[in-house]
CSV table of C-alpha atoms and ligand atoms in Angstrom, one decimal:
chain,number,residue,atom,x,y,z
A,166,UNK,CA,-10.0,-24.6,-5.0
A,167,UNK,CA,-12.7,-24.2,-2.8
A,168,UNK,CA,-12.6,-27.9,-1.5
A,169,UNK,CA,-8.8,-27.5,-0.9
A,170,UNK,CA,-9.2,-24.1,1.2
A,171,UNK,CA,-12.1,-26.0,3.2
A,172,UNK,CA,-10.3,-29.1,3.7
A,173,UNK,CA,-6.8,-26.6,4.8
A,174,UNK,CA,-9.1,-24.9,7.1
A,175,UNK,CA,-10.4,-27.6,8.7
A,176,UNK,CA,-7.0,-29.2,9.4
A,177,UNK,CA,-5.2,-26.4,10.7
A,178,UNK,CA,-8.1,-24.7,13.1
A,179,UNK,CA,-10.3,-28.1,13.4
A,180,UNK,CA,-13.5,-25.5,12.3
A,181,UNK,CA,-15.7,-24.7,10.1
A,182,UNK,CA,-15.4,-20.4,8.4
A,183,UNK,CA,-17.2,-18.3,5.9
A,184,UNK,CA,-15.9,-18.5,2.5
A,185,UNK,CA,-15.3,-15.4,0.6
A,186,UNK,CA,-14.0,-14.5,-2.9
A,187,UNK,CA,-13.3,-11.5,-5.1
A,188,UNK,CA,-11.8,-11.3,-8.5
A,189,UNK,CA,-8.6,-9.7,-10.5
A,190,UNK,CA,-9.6,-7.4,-13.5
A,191,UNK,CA,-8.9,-6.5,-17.0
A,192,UNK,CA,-9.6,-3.0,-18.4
A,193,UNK,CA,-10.6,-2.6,-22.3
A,194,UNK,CA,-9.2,0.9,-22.1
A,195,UNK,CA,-7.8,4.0,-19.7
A,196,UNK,CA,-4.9,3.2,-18.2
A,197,UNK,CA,-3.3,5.4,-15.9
A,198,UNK,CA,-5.8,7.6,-15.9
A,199,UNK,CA,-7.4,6.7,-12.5
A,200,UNK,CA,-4.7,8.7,-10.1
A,201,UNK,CA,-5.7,11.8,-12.7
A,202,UNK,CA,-9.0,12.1,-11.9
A,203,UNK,CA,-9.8,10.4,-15.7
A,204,UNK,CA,-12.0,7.7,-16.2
A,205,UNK,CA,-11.2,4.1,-16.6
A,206,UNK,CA,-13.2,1.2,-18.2
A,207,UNK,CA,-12.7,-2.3,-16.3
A,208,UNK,CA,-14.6,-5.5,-15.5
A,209,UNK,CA,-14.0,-8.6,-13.0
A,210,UNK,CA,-12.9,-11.3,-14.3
A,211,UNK,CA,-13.3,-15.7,-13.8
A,212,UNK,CA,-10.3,-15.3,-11.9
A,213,UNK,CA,-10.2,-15.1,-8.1
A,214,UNK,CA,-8.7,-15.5,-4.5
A,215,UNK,CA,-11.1,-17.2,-2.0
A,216,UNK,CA,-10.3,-17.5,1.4
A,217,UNK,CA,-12.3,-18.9,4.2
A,218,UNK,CA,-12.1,-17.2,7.6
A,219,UNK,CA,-13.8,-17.1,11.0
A,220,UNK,CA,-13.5,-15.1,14.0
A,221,UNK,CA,-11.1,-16.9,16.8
A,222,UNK,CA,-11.8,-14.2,19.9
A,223,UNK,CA,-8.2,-13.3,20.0
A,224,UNK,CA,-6.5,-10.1,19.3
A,225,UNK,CA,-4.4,-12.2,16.7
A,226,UNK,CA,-4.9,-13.1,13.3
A,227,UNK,CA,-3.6,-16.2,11.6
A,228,UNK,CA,-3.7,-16.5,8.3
A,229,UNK,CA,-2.1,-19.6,5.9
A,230,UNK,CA,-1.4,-19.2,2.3
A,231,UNK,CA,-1.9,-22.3,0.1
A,232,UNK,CA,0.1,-21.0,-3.0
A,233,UNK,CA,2.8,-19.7,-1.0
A,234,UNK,CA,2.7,-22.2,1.5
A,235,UNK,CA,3.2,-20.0,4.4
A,236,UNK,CA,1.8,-19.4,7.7
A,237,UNK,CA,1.9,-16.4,9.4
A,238,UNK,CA,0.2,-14.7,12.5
A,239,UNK,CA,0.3,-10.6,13.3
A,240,UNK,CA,-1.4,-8.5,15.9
A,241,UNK,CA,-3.9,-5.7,14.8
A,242,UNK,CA,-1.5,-3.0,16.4
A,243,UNK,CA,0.1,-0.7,13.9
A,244,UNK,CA,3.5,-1.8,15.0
A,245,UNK,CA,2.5,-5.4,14.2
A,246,UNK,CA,3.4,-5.1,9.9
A,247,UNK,CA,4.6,-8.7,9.0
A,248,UNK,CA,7.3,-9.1,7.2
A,249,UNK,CA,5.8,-10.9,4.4
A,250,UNK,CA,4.5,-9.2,1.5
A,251,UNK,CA,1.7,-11.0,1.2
A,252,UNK,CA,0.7,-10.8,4.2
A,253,UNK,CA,0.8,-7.3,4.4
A,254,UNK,CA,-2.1,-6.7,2.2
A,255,UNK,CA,-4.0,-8.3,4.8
A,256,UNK,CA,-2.9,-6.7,7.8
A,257,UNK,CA,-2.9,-2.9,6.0
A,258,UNK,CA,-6.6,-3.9,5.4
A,259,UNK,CA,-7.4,-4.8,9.0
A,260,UNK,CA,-5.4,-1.6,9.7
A,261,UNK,CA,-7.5,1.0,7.2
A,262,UNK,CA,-10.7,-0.3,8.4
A,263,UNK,CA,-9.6,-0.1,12.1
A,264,UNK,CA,-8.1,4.0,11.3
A,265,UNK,CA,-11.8,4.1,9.8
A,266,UNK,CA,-13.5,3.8,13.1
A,267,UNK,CA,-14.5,0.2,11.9
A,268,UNK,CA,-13.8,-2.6,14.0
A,269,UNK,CA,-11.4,-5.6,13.2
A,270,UNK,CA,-10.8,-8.8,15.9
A,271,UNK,CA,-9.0,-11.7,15.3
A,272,UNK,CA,-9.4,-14.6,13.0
A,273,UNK,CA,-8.1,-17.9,11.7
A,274,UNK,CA,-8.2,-17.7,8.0
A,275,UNK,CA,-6.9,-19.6,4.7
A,276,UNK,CA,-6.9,-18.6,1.1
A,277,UNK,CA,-5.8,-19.3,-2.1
A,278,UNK,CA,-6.0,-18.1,-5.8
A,279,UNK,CA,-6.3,-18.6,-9.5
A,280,UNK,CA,-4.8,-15.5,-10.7
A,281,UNK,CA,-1.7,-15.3,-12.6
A,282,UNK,CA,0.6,-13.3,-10.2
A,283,UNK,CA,2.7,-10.8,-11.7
A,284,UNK,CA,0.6,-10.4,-15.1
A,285,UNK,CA,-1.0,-7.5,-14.8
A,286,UNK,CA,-4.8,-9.3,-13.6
A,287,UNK,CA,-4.6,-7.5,-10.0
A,288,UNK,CA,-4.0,-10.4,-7.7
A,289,UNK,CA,-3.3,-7.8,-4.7
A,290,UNK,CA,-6.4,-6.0,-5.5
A,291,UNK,CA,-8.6,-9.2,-5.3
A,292,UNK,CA,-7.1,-10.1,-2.4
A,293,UNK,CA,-7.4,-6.9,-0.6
A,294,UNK,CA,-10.9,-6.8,-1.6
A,295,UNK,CA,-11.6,-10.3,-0.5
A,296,UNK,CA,-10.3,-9.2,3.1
A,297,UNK,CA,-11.8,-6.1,2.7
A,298,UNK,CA,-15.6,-7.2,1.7
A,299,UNK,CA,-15.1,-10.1,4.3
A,300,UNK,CA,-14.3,-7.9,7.5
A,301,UNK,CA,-16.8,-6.1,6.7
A,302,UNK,CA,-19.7,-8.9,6.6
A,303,UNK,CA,-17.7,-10.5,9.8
A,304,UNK,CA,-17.2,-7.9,11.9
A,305,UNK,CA,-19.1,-4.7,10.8
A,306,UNK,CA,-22.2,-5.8,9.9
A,307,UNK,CA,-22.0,-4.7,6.2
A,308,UNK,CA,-21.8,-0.5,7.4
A,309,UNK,CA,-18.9,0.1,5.1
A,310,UNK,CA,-19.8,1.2,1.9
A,311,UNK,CA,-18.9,-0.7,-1.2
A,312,UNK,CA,-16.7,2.2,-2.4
A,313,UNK,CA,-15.0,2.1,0.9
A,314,UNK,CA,-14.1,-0.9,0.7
A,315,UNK,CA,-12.0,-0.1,-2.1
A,316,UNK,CA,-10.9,2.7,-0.7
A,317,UNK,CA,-9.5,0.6,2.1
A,318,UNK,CA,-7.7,-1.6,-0.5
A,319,UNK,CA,-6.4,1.6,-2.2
A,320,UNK,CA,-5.1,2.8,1.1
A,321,UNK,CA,-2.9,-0.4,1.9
A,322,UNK,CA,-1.3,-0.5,-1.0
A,323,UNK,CA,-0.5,3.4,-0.6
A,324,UNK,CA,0.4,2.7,3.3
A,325,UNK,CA,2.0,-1.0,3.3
A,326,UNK,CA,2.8,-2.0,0.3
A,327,UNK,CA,4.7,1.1,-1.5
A,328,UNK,CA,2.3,1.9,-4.4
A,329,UNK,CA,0.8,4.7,-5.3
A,330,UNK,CA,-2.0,3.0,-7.0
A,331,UNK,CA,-5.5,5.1,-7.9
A,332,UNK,CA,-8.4,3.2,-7.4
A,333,UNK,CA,-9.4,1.3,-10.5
A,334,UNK,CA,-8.4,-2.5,-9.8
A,335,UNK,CA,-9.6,-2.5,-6.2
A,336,UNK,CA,-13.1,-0.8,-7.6
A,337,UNK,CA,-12.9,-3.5,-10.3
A,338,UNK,CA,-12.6,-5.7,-7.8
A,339,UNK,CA,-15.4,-5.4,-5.5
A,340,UNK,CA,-18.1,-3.5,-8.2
A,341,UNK,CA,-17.5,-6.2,-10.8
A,342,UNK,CA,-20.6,-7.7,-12.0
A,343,UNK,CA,-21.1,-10.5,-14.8
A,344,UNK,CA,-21.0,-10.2,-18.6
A,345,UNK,CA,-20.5,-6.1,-17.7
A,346,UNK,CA,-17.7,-3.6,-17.7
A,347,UNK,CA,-17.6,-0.4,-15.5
A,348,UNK,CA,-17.0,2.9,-16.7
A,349,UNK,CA,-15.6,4.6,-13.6
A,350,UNK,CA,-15.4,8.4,-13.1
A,351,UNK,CA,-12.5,8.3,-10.8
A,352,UNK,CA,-13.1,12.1,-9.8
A,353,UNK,CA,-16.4,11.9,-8.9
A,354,UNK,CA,-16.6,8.2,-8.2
A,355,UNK,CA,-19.7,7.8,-10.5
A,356,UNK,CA,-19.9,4.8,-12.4
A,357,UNK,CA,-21.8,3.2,-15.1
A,358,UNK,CA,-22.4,-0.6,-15.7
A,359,UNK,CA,-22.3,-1.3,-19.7
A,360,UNK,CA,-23.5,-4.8,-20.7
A,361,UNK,CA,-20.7,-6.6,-22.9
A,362,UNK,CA,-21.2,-9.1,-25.0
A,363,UNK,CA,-19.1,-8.5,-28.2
A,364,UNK,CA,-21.0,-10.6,-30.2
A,365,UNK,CA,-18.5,-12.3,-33.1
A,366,UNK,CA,-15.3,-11.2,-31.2
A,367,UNK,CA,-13.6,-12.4,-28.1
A,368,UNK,CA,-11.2,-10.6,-25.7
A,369,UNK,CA,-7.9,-12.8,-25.2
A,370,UNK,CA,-5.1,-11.7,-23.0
A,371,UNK,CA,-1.2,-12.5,-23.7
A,372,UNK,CA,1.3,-13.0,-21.1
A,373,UNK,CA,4.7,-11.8,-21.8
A,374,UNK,CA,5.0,-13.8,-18.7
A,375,UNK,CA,7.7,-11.0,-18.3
A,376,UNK,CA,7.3,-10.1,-14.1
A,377,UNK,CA,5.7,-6.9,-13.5
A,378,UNK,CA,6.5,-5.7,-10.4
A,379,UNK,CA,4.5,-2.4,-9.2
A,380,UNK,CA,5.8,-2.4,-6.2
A,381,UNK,CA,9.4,0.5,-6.0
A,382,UNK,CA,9.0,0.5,-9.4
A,383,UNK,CA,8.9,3.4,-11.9
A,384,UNK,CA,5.3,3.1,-11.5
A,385,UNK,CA,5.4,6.2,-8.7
A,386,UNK,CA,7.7,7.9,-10.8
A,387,UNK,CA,4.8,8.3,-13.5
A,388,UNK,CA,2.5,9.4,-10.7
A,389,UNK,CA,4.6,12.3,-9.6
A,390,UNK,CA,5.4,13.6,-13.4
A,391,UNK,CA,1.7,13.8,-14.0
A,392,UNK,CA,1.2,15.4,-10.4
A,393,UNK,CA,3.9,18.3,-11.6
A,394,UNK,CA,2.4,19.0,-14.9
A,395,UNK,CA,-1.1,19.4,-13.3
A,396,UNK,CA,0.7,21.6,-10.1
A,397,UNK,CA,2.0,23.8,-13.2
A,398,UNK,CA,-1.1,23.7,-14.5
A,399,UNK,CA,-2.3,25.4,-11.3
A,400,UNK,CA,-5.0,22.3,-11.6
A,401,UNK,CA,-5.7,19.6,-9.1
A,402,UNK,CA,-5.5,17.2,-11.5
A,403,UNK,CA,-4.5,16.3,-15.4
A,404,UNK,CA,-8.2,15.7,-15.8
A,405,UNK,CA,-8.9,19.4,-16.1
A,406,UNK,CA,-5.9,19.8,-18.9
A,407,UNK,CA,-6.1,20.4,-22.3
A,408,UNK,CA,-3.3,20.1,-25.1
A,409,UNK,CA,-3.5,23.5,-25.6
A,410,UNK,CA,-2.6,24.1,-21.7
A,411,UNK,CA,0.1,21.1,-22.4
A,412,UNK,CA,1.4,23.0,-25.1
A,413,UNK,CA,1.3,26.6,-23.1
A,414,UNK,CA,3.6,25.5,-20.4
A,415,UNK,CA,6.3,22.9,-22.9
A,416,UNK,CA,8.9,25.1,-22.4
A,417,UNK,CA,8.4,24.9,-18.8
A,418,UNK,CA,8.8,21.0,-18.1
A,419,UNK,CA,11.0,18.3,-18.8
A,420,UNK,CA,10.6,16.8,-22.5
A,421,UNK,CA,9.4,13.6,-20.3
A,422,UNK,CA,6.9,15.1,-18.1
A,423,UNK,CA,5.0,16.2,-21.1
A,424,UNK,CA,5.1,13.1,-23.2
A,425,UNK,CA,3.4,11.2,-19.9
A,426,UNK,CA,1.1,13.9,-19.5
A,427,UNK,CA,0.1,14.2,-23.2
A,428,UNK,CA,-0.5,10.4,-23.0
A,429,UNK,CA,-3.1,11.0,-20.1
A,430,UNK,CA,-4.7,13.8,-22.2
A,431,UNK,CA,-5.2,11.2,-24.8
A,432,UNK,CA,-6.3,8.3,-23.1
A,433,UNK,CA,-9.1,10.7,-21.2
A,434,UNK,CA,-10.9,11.4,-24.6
A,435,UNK,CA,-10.0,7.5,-26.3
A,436,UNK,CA,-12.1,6.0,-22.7
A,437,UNK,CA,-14.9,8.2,-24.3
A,438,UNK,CA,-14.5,7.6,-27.4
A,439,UNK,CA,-14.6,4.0,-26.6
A,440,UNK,CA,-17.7,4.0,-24.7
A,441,UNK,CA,-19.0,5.7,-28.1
A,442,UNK,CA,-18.3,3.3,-30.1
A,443,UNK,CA,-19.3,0.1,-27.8
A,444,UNK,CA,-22.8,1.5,-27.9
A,445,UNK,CA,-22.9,2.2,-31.5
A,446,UNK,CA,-21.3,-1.9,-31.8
A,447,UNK,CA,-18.5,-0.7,-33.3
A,448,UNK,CA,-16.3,-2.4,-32.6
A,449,UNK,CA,-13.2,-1.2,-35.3
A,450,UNK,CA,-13.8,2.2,-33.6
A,451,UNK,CA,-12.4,0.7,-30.0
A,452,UNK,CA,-9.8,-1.5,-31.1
A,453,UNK,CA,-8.4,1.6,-33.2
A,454,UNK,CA,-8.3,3.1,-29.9
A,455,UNK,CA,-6.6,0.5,-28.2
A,456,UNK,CA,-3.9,0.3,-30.3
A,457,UNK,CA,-3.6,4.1,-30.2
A,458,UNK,CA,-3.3,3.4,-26.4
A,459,UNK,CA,-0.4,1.1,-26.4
A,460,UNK,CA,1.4,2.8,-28.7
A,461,UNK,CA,1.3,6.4,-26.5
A,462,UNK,CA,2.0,3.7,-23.3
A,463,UNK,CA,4.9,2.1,-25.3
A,464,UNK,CA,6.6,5.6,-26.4
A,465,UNK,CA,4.8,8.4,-24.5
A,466,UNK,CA,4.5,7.0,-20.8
A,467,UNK,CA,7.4,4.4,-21.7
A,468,UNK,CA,5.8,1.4,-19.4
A,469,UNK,CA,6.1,-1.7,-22.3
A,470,UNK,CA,9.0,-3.6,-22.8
A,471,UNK,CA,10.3,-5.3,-25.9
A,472,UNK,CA,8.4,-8.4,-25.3
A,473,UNK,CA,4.8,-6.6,-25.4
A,474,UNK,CA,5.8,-4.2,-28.3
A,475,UNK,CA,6.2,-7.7,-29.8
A,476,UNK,CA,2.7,-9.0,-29.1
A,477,UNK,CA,1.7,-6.1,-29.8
A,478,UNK,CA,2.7,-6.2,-33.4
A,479,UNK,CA,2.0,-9.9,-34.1
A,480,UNK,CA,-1.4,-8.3,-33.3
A,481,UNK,CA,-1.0,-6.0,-35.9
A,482,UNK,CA,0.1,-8.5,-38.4
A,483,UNK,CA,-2.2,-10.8,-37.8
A,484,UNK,CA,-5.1,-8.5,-38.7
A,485,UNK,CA,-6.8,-8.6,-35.3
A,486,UNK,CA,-9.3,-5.5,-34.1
A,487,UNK,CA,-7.5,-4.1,-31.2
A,488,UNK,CA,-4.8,-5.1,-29.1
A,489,UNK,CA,-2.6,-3.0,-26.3
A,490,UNK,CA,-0.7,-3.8,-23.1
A,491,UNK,CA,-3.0,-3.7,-20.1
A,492,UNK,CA,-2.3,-2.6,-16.3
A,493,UNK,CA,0.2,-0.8,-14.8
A,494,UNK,CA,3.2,-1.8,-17.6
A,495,UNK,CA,6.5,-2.9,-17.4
A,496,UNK,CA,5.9,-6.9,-18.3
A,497,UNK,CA,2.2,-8.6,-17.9
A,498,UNK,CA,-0.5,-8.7,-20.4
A,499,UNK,CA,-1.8,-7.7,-24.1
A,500,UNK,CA,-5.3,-7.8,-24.2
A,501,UNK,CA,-6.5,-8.7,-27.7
A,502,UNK,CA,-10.6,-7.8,-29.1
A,503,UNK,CA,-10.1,-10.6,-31.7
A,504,UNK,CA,-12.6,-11.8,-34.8
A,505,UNK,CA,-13.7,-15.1,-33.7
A,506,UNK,CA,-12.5,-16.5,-37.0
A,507,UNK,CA,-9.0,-14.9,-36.4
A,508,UNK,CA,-8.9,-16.3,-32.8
A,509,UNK,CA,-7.1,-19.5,-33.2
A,510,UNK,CA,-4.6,-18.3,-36.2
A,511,UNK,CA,-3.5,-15.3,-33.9
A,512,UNK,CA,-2.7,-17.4,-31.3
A,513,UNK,CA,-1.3,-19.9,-32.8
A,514,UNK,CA,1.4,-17.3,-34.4
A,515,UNK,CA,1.6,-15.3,-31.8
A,516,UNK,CA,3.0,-18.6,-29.8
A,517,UNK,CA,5.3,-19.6,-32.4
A,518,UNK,CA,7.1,-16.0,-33.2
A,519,UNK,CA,6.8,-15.5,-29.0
A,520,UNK,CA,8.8,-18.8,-28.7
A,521,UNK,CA,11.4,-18.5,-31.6
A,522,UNK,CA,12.4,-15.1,-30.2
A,523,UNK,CA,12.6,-15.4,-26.7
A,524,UNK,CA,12.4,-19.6,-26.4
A,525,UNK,CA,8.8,-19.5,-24.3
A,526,UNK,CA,5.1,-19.8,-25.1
A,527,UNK,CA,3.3,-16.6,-24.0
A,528,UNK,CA,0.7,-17.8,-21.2
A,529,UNK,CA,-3.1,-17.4,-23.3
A,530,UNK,CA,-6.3,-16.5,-21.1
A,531,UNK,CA,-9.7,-15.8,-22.6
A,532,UNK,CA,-11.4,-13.1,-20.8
A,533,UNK,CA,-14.8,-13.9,-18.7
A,534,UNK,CA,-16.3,-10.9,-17.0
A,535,UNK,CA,-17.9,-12.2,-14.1
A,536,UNK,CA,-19.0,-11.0,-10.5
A,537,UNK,CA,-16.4,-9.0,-8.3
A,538,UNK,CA,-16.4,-9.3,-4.1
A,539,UNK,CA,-18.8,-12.0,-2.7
A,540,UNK,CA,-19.8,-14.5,0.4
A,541,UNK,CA,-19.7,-18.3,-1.4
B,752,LIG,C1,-2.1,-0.4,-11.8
B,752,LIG,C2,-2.7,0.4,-10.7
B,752,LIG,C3,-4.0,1.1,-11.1
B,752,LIG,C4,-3.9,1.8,-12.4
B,752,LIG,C5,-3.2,0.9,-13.4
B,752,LIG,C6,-2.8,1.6,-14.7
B,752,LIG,O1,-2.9,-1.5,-12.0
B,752,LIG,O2,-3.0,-0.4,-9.5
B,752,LIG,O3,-4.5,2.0,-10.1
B,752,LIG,O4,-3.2,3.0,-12.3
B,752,LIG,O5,-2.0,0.3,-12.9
B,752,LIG,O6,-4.0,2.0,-15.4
């Protein structure tokens, strides 16, 4: 991929950039936590944008996208927004590091990626974080802190791109650190690095290759159910609530509100509970966990769909540890924790039933935690 983007590059702007890459994500467990102040447990993964860029000494940046096979040049003005979607996760990051006092000049750039799109692995965040770790080597002499930068990321999908997003898959992205996961505080912004080697299991992710689609989707709508139970709550955010409080104010809120906010409750303690159990090496312990986490996503917040219920319970059949839908919902990935000895029978059936119901092959990725943002 790399030898493609240099080879692009150097046709197009007959030059020679800096190559830069940062990675999607998986998370074993906390999912929709991270806009309620909760925790969340992720790592980077062997999949990755890269993108080589250099500084032109224009106020215009040009940018090519191999996958998409698009070209496309915008100004650094705020009234500059490119049509394209894709390019508007790099302009809105050249935007929130500019309204950060940071500085941002043109440049020629080309990138391309290995990461599904639509599945759930955080392509925008890797390539927001790519941007964002990159402009700040290029042009700001590496003064923005790491957190920042995720911030930034966080920010253009809030400002350009129409998600309410918290903060997890752009922290993923630029914290992410080989053979670990990340236990991230996302009130306090504390995090933790946990070595992971599940020795005599492997973590395998499904795609329903069904398109999720974060952006106007109901995804918001969650957000702002959890933001009224915690207003009624008189708390900033679910973080602080208990059950008990839940169960105080039922008669209060809509039958829905509560289900997605019980859900949160849950998933706060199961993170925990998780990072327990890891450290202890059991590993029953988290997969109970995850499957208590996709069923509360699948009835409670409502963001599955038929076809991961499915995987889901192929999982189930098949005898495997753990299993649950992972990201944001609504189509995308299972991620599997898997006896090696069950690995190839599980997938094998889970292909075969995927395909006699709905007449495709789920896509099959094994998990790598690698490193997060970095200069090639
Ligand atoms: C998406 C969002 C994240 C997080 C997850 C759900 O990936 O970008 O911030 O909320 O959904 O856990």
């Amino acid at each position: 991929m790399e030898n493609k983007i240099k080879k692009e590059f150097n046709g197009r702007f007959g030059k020679e950039g800096q190559l830069y890459a940062s990675s999607g994500r998986i998370n074993l467990i906390g999912e929709h936590t991270d806009y309620n102040g909760g925790f969340v447990f992720p790592g980077a993964i062997d999949k990755y944008i890269a993108a080589e860029i250099l500084p032109n000494g224009t106020d215009k940046v040009r940018v090519y996208s191999i996958d998409i096979d698009e070209y496309v040049e915008f100004g650094l003005k705020e009234e500059d927004v490119p049509d394209q979607q894709w390019a508007r996760y790099i302009f809105g990051v050249c935007r929130e590091i500019i309204k950060r006092g940071g500085k941002v000049e043109g440049f020629d750039a080309v990138f391309a990626g290995n990461i599904p799109l639509g599945a759930g692995l955080s392509s925008s965040a890797a390539l927001e974080s790519c941007f964002a770790f990159a402009l700040n080597d290029l042009f700001n002499d590496n003064k923005i802190e790491k957190f920042e930068l995720a911030r930034i990321g966080q920010s253009t999908e809030h400002n350009y791109c129409g998600v309410n997003c918290g903060i997890m898959d752009q922290f993923a992205s630029v914290f992410g650190k080989k053979n670990h996961l990340m236990r991230l505080d996302c009130r306090s912004g504390e995090f933790e690095y946990f070595p992971f080697n599940p020795v005599g299991y492997k973590l395998v992710l499904l795609d329903s290759v069904v398109k999720h689609e974060l952006v106007d989707s109901p995804y918001n709508k969650r957000r702002q159910s959890c933001e009224r139970v915690a207003a009624k709550l008189g708390i900033d955010t679910l973080r602080d609530a208990t059950m008990e409080m839940l169960d105080s104010i039922k008669e209060d809120i809509s039958k829905e509100d509560y289900n997605r906010a019980k859900f949160v409750i849950g998933e706060k303690q199961r993170v925990l509970d998780v990072c327990d159990a890891l450290n202890k090496g059991d590993y029953e312990t988290v997969g109970k966990r995850m499957y208590e986490t996709h069923r509360g996503l699948s009835e409670d917040y409502e963001v599955s769909c038929e076809e991961l219920d499915f995987l889901n319970d192929i999982a189930k059949e098949c005898g495997v540890t753990g299993s649950r839908i992972m990201g944001g919902g609504f189509g995308g990935c299972t991620i599997n924790l898997v006896k090696d000895e069950l690995h190839d029978k599980f997938i094998t059936t889970a292909r075969d039933k995927f395909k006699a119901k709905y007449g495709h092959e789920p896509k099959v990725y094994d998990v790598v935690i690698s490193d997060g943002a970095r200069k090639l």
